[in-house]
Short mmCIF file of C-alpha atoms in Angstrom, two decimals:
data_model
loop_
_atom_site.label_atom_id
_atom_site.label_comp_id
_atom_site.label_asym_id
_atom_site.label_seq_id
_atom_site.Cartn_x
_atom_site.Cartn_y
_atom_site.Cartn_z
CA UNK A 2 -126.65 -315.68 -78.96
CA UNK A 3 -126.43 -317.19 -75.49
CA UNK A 4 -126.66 -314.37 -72.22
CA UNK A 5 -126.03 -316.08 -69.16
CA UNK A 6 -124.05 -313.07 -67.55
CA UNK A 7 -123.76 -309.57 -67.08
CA UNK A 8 -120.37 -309.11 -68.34
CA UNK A 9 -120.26 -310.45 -71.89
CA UNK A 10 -121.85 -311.72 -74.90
CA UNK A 11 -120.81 -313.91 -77.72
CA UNK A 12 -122.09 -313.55 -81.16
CA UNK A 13 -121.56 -316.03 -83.99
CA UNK A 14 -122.72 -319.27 -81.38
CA UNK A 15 -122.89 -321.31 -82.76
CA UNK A 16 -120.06 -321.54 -85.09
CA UNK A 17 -119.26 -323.15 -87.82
CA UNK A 18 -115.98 -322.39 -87.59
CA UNK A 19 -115.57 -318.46 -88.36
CA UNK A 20 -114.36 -316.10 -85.11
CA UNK A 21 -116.47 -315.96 -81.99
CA UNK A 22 -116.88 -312.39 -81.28
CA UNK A 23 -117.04 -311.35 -77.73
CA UNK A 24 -118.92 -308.13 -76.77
CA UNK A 25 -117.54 -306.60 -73.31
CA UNK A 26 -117.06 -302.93 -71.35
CA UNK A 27 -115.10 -305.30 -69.24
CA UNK A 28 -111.36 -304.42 -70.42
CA UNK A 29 -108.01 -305.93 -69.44
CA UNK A 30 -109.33 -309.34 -68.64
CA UNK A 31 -108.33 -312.87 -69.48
CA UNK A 32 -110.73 -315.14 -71.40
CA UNK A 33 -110.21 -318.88 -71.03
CA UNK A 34 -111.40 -321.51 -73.36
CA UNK A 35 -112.17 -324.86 -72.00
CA UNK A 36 -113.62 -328.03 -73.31
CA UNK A 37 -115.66 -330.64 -72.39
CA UNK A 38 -113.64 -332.23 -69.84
CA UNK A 39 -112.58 -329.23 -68.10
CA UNK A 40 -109.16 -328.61 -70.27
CA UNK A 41 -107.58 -325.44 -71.44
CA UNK A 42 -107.64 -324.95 -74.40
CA UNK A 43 -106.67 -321.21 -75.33
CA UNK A 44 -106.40 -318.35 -73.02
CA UNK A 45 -106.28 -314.26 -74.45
CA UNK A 46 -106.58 -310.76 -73.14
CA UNK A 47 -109.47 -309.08 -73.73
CA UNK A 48 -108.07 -305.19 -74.45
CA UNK A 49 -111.32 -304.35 -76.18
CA UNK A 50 -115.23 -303.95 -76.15
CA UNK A 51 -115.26 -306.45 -79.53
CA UNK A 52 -112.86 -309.04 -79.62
CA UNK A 53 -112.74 -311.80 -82.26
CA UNK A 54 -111.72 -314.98 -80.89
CA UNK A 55 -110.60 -318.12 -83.78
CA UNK A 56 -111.97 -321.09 -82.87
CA UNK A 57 -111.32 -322.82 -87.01
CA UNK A 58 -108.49 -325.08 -84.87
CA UNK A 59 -111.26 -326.53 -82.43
CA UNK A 60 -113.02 -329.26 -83.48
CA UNK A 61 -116.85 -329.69 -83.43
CA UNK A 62 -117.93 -329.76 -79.65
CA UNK A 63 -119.23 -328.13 -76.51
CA UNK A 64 -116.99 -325.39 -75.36
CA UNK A 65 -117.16 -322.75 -72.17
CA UNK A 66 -115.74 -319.73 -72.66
CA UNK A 67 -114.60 -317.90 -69.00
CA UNK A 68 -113.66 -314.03 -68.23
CA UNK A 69 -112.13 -313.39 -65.81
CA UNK A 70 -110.19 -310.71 -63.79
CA UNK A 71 -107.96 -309.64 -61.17
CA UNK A 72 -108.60 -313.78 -59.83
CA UNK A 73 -112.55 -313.54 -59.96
CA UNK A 74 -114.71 -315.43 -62.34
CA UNK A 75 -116.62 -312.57 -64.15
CA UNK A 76 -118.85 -314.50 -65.91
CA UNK A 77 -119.30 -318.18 -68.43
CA UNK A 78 -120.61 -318.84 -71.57
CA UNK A 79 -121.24 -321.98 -73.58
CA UNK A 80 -120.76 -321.98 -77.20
CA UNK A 81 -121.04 -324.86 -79.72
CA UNK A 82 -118.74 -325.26 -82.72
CA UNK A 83 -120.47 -327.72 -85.41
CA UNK A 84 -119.78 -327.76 -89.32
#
């Protein structure tokens, strides 16, 4: 488990595949999922404190994992999907 910010956590890093789950008291904010080169890959609403996010489609890699709100980068995390 990887804590580079205030805002959020992520449990289940990293993954072999099963949901990322994202701890937060930050509600109604958008969580972007970009890979290596700086692509979008998946972007959701966060509408509670644990939200499970499937990452089975993604292959194995480096990911970062943004939250953001209201236009302002709350906080990043990397997370690593290997099988």
């Amino acid at each position: 488990n990887f804590k580079d910010n205030d805002y959020f956590s992520i449990s289940n890093n990293p993954t072999n595949g099963t949901p990322l789950t994202i701890k937060t008291t930050e509600l109604n904010t958008i969580i972007s999922i970009f890979d290596e080169s700086g692509r979008k890959l998946k972007e959701l609403s966060v509408i509670s404190n644990n939200t499970l996010i499937p990452v089975d489609k993604l292959p194995n890699g480096i990911y970062v994992l943004v939250m953001h709100k209201d236009g302002a980068v709350k906080g990043t995390e990397k997370f690593v999907v290997s099988r």
